[in-house]
Tab-separated table of N, CA and C in Angstrom:
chain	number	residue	atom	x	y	z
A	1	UNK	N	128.759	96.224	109.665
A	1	UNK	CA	128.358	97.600	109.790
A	1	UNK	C	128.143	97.901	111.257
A	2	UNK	N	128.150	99.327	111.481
A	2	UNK	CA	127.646	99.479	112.816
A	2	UNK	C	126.402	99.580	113.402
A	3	UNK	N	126.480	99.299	114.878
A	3	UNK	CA	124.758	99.114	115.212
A	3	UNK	C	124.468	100.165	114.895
A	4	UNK	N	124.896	101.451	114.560
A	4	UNK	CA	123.832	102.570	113.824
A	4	UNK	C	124.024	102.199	113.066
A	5	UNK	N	123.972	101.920	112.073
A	5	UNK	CA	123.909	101.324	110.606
A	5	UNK	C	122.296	100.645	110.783
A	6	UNK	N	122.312	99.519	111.585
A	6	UNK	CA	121.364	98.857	111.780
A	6	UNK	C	119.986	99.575	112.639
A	7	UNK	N	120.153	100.488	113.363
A	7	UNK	CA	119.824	101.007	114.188
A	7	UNK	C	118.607	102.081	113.015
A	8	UNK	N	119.289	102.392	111.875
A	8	UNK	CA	118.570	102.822	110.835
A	8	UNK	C	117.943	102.533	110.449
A	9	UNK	N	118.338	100.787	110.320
A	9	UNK	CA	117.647	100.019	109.103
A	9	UNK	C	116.430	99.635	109.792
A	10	UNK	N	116.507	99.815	111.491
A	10	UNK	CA	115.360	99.560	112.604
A	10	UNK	C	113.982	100.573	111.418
A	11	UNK	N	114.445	101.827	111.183
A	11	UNK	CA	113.475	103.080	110.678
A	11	UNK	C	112.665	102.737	109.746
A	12	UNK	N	113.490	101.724	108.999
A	12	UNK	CA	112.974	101.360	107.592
A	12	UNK	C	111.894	100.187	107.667
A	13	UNK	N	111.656	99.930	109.113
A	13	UNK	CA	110.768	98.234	108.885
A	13	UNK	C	109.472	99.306	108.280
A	14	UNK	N	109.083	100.373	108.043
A	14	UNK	CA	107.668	100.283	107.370
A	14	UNK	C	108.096	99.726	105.902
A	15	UNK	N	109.010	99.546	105.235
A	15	UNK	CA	108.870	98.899	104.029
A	15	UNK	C	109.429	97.675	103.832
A	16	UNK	N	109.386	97.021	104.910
A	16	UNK	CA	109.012	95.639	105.026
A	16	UNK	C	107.868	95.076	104.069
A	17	UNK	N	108.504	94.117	102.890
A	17	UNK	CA	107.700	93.227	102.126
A	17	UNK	C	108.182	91.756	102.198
A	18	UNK	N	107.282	91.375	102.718
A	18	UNK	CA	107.171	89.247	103.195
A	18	UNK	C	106.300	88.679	101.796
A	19	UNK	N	106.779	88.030	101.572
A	19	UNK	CA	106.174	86.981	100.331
A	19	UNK	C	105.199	85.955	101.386
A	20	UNK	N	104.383	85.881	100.577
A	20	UNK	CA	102.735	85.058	101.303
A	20	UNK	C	103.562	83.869	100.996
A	21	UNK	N	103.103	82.801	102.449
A	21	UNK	CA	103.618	81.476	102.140
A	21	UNK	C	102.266	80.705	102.191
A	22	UNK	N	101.920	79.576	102.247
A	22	UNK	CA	100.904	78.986	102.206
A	22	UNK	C	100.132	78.779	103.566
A	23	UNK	N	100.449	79.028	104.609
A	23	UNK	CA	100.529	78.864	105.891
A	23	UNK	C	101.091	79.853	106.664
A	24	UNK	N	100.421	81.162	106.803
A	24	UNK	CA	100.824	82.239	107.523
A	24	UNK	C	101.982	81.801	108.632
A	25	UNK	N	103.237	82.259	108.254
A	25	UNK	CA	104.390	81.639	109.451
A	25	UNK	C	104.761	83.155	110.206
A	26	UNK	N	104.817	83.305	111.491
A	26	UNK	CA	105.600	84.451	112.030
A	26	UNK	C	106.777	84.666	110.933
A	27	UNK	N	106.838	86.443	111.123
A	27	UNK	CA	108.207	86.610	110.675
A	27	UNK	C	108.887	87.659	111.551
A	28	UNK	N	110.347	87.928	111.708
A	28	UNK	CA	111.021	88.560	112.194
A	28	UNK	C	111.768	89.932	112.023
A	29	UNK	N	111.658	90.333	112.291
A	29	UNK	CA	112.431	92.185	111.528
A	29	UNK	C	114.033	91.403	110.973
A	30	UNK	N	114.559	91.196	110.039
A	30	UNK	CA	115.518	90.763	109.820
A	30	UNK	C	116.428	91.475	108.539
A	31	UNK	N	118.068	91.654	109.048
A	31	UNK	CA	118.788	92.377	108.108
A	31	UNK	C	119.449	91.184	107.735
A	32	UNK	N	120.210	91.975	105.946
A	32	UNK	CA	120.587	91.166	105.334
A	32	UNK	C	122.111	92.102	105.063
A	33	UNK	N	123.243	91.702	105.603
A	33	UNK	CA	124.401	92.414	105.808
A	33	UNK	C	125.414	91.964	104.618
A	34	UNK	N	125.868	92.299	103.283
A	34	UNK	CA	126.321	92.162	102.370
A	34	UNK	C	127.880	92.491	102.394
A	35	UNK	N	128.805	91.593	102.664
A	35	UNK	CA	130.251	92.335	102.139
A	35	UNK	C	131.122	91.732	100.894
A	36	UNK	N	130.952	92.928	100.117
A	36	UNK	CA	131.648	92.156	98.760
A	36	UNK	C	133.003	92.596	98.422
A	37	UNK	N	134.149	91.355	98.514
A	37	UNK	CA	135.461	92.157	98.813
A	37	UNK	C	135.835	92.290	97.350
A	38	UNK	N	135.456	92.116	96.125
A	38	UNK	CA	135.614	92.368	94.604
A	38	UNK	C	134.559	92.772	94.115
A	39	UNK	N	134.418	92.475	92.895
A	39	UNK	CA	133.475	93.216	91.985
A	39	UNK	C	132.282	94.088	92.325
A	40	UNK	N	132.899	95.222	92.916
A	40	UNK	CA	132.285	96.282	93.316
A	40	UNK	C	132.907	97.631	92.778
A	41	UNK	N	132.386	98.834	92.743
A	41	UNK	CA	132.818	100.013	91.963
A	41	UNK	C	132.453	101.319	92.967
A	42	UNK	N	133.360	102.208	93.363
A	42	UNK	CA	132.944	103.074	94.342
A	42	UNK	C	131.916	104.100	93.694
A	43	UNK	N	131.256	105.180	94.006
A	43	UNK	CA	130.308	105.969	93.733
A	43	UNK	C	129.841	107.051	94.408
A	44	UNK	N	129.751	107.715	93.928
A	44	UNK	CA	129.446	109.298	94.392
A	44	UNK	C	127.938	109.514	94.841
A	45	UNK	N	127.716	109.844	95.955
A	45	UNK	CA	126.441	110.001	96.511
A	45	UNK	C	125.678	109.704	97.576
A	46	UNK	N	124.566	109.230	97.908
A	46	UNK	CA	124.355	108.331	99.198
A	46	UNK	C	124.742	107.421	99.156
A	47	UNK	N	124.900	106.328	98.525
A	47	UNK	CA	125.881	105.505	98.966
A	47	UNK	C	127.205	105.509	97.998
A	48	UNK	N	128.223	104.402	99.012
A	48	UNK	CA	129.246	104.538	98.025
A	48	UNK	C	130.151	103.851	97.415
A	49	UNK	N	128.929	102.734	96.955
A	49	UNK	CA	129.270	101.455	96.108
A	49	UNK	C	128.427	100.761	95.587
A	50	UNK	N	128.808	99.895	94.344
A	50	UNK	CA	127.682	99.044	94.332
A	50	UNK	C	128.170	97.726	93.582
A	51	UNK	N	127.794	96.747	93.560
A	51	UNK	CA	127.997	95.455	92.396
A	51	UNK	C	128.341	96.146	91.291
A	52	UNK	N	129.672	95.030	90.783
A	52	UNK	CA	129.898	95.042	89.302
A	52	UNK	C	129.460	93.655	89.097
A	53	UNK	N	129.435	93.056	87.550
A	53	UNK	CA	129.675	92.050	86.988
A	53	UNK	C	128.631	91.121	87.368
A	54	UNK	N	128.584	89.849	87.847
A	54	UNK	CA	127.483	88.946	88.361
A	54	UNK	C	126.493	89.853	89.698
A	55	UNK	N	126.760	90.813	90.376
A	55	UNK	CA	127.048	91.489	91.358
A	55	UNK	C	126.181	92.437	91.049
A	56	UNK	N	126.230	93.085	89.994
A	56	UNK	CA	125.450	94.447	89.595
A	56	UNK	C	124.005	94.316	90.384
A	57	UNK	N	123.246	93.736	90.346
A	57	UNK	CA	121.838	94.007	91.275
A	57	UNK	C	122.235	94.819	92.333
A	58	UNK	N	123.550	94.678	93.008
A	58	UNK	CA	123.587	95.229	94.887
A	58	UNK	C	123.672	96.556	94.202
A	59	UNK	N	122.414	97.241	94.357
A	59	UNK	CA	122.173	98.398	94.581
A	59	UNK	C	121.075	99.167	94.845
A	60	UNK	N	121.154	100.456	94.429
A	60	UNK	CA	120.214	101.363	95.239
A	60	UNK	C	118.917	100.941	94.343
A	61	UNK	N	117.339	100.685	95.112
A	61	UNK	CA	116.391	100.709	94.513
A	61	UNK	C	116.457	98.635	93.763
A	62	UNK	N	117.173	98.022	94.363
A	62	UNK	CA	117.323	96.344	94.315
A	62	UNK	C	116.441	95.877	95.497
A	63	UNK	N	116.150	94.500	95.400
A	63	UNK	CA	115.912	93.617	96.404
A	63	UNK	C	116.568	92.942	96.585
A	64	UNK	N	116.711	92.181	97.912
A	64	UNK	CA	117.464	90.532	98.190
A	64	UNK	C	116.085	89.800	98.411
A	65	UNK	N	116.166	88.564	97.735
A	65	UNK	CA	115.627	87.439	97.933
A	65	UNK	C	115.769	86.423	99.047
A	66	UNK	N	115.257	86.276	99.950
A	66	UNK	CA	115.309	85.091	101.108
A	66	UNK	C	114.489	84.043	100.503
A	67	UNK	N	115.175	82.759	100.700
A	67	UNK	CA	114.268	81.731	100.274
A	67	UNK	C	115.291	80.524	101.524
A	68	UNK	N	114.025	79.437	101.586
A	68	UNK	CA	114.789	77.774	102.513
A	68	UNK	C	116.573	77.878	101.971
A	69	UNK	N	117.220	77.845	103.594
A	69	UNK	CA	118.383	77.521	102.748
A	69	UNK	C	118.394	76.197	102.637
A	70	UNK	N	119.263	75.888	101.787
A	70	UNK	CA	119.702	73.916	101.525
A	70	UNK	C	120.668	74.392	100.026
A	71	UNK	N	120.995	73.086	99.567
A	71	UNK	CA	121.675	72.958	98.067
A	71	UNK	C	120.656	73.440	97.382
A	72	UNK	N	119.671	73.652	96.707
A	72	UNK	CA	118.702	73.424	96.329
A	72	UNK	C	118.540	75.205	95.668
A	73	UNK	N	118.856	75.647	94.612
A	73	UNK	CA	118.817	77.123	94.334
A	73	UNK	C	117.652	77.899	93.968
A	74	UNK	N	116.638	76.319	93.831
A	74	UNK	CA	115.171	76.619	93.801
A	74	UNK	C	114.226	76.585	94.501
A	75	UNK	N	114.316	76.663	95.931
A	75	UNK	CA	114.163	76.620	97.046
A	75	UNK	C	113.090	77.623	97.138
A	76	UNK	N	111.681	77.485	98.036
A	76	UNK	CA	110.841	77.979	98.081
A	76	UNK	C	111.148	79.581	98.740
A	77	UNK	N	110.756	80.194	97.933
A	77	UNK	CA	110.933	82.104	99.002
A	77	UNK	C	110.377	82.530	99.979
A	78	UNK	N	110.696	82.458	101.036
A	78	UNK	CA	110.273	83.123	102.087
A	78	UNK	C	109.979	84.392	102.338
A	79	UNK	N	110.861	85.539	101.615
A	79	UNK	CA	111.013	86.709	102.001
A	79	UNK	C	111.557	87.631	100.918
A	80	UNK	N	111.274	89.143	100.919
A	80	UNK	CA	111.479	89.921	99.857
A	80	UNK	C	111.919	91.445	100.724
A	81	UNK	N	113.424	91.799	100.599
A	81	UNK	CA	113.676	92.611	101.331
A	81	UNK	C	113.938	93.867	100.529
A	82	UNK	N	114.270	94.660	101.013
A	82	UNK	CA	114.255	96.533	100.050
A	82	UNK	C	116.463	96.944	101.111
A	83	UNK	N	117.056	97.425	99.854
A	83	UNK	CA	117.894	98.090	100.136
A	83	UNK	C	117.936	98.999	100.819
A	84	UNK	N	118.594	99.152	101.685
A	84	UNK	CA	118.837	99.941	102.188
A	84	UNK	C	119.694	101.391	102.267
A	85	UNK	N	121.175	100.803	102.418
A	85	UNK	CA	122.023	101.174	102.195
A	85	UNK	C	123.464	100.556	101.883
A	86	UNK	N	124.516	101.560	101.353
A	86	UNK	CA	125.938	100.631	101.016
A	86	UNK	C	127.189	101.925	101.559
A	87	UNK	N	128.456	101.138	101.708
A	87	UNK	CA	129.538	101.856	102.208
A	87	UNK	C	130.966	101.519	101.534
A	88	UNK	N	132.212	101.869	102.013
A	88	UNK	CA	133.061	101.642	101.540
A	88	UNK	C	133.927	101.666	103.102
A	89	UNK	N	133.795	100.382	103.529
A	89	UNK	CA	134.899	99.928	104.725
A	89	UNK	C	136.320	99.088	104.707
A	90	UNK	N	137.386	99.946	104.587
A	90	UNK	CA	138.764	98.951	104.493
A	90	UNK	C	138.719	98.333	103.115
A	91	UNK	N	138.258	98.857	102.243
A	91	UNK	CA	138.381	98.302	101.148
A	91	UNK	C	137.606	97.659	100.423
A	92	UNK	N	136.302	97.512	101.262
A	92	UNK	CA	135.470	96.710	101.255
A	92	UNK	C	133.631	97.526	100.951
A	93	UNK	N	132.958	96.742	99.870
A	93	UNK	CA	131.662	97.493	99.878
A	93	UNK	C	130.567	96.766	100.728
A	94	UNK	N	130.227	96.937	101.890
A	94	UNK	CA	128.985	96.946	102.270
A	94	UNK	C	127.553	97.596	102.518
A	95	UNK	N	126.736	97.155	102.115
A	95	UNK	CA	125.624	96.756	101.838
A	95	UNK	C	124.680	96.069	103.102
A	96	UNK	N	123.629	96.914	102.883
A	96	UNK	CA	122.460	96.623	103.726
A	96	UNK	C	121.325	96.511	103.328
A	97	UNK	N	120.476	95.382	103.525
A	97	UNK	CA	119.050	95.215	103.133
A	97	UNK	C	118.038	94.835	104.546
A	98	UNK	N	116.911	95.171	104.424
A	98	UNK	CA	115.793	95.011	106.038
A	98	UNK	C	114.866	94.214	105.225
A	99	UNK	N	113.837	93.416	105.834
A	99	UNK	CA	112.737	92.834	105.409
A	99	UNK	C	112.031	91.983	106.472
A	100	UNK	N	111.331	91.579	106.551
A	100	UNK	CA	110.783	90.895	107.409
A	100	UNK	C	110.799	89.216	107.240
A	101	UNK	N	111.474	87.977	107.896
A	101	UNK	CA	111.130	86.955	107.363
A	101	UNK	C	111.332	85.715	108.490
A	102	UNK	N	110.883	84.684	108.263
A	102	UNK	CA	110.678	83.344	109.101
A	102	UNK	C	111.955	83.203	109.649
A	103	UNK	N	112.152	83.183	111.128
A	103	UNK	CA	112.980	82.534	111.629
A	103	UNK	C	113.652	80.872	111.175
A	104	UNK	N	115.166	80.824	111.162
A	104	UNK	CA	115.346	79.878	110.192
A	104	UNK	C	117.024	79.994	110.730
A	105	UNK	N	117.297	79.152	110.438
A	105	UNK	CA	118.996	78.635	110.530
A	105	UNK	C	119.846	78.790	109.706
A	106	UNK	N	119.414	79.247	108.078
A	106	UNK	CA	119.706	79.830	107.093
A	106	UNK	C	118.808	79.598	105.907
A	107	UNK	N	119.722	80.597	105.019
A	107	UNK	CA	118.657	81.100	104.094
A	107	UNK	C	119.654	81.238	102.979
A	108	UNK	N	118.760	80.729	101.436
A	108	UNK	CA	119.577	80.988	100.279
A	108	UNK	C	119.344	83.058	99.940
A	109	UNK	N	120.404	83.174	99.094
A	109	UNK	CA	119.930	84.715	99.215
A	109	UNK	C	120.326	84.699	97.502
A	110	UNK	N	119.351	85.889	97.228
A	110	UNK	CA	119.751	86.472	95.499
A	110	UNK	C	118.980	87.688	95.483
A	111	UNK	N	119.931	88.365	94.912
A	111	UNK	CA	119.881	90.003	94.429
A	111	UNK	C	118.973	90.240	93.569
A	112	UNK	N	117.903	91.278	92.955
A	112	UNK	CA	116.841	90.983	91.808
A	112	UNK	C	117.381	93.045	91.753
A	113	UNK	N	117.942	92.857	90.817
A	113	UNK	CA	118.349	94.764	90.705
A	113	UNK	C	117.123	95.631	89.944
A	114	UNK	N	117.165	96.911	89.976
A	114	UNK	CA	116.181	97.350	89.370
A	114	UNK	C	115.151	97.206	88.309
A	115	UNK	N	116.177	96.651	87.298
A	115	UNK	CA	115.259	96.390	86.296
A	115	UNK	C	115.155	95.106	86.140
A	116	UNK	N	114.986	94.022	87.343
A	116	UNK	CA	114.657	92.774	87.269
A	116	UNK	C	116.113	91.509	86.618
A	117	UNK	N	116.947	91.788	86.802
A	117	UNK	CA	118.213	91.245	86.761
A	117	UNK	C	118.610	90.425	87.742
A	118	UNK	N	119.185	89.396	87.979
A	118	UNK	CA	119.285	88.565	88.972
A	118	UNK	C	120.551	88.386	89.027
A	119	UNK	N	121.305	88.445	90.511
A	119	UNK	CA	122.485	87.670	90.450
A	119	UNK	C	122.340	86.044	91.149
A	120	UNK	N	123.705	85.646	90.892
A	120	UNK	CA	124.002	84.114	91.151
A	120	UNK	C	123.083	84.276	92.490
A	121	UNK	N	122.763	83.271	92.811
A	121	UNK	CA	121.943	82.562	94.620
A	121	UNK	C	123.674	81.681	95.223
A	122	UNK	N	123.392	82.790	96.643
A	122	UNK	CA	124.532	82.807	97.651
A	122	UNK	C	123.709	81.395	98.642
A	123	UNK	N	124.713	80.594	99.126
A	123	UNK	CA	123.829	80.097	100.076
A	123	UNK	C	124.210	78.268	100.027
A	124	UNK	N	123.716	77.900	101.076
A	124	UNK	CA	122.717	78.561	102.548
A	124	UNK	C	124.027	79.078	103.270
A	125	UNK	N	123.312	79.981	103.611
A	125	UNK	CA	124.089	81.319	104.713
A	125	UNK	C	123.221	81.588	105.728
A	126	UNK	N	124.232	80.807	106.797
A	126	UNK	CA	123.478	81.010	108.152
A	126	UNK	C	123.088	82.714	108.473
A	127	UNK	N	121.733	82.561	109.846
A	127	UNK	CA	121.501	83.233	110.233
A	127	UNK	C	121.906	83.962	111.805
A	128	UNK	N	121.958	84.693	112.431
A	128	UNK	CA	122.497	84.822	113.386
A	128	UNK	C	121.166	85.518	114.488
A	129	UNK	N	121.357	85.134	115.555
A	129	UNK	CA	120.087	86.207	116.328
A	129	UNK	C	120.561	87.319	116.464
A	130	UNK	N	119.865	88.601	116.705
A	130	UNK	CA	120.170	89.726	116.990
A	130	UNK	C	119.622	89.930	118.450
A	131	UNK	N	120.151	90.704	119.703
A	131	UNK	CA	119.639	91.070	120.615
A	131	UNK	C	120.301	92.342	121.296
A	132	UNK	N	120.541	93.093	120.579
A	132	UNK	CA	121.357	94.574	120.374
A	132	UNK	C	120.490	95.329	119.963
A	133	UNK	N	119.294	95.339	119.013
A	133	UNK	CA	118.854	96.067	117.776
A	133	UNK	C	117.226	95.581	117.871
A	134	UNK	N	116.204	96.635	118.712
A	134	UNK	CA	115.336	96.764	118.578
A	134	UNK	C	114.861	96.515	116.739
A	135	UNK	N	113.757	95.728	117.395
A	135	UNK	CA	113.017	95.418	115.573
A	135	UNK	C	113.494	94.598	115.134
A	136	UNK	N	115.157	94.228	114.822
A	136	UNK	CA	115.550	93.297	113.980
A	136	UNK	C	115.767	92.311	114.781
A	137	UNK	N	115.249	91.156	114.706
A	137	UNK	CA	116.035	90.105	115.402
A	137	UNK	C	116.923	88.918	114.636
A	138	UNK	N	117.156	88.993	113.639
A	138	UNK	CA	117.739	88.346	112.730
A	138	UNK	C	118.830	88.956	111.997
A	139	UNK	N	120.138	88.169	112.038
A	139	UNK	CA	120.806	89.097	110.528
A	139	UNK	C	121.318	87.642	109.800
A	140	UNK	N	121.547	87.839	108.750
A	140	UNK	CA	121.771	87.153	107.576
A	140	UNK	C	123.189	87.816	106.902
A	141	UNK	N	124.747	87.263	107.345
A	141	UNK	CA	125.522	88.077	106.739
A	141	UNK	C	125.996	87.433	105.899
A	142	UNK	N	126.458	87.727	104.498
A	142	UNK	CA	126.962	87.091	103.205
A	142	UNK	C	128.023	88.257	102.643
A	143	UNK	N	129.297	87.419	102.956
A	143	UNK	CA	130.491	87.397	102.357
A	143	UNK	C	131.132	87.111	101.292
A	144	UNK	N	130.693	88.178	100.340
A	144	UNK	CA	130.932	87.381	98.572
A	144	UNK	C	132.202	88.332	98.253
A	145	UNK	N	133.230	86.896	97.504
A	145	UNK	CA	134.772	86.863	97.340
A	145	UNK	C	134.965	86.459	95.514
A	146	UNK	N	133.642	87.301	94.788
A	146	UNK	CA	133.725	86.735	93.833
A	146	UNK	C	134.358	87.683	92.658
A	147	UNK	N	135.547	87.394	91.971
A	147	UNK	CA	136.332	87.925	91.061
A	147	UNK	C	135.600	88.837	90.243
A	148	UNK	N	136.243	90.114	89.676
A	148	UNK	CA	135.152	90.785	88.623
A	148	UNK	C	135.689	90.164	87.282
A	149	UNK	N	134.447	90.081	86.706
A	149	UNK	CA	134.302	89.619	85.258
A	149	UNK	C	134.616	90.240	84.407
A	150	UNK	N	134.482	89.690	83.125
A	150	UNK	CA	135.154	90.410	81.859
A	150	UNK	C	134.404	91.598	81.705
């Protein structure tokens, strides 16, 4: 997305929600940059896409889940981010989420959609620094290539 894209998502840190860890750890203004080149469905409105199929959570009024990345899909949570926004680039639906969370080298990620629905856990998916984008210093981008379902 573009740094206005992000530059937005700067607006949104008041709804920044961090999951309590046991040991108060700094956390970072950090985006979570979503491109899903299938099972997605275009849409009329503010945004203009969202998950189909395993996928359906990526949307408006969803969270992404940050948790330790490793193999491990049960991996302790670090972080609880709020949607942002989604687009339709080259064919492609992206998706934006902000939240605040522990600096880290990567992070497992999973979708929790409105009414508490979960998709598959992406991951570990590195993190990248940001130094373009007041507020955020983190992005987290995940590239899901996953077929739509029956």
């Amino acid at each position: 997305m573009t740094r206005l894209a992000i530059a937005l998502a700067a607006g949104a840190a008041a709804s920044l929600v961090a999951v309590p860890s046991a040991a108060a750890e700094p956390t970072v203004g950090t985006a979570v940059y979503v491109q899903i080149r299938q099972s997605f469905a275009p849409v009329d409105g503010d945004d203009q896409c969202v998950g189909t199929s395993a996928l359906g959570p990526v949307r408006r009024g969803s969270s992404v889940v940050l948790s330790e990345g490793g193999i491990a899909t049960d991996s302790p949570k670090v972080a609880v981010g709020q949607f942002f926004r989604s687009r339709l680039s080259d064919g492609v639906c992206e998706a934006l989420y902000i939240t605040s969370a522990p600096t880290r080298p990567a992070f497992n990620v999973q979708f929790s959609g409105p009414g508490g629905e979960l998709s598959p856990t992406f991951g570990p998916t590195p993190s990248e620094p940001v130094t373009y984008q007041p507020g955020i210093e983190q992005v987290v981008k995940v590239d899901i290539d996953l077929p739509p379902g029956p």
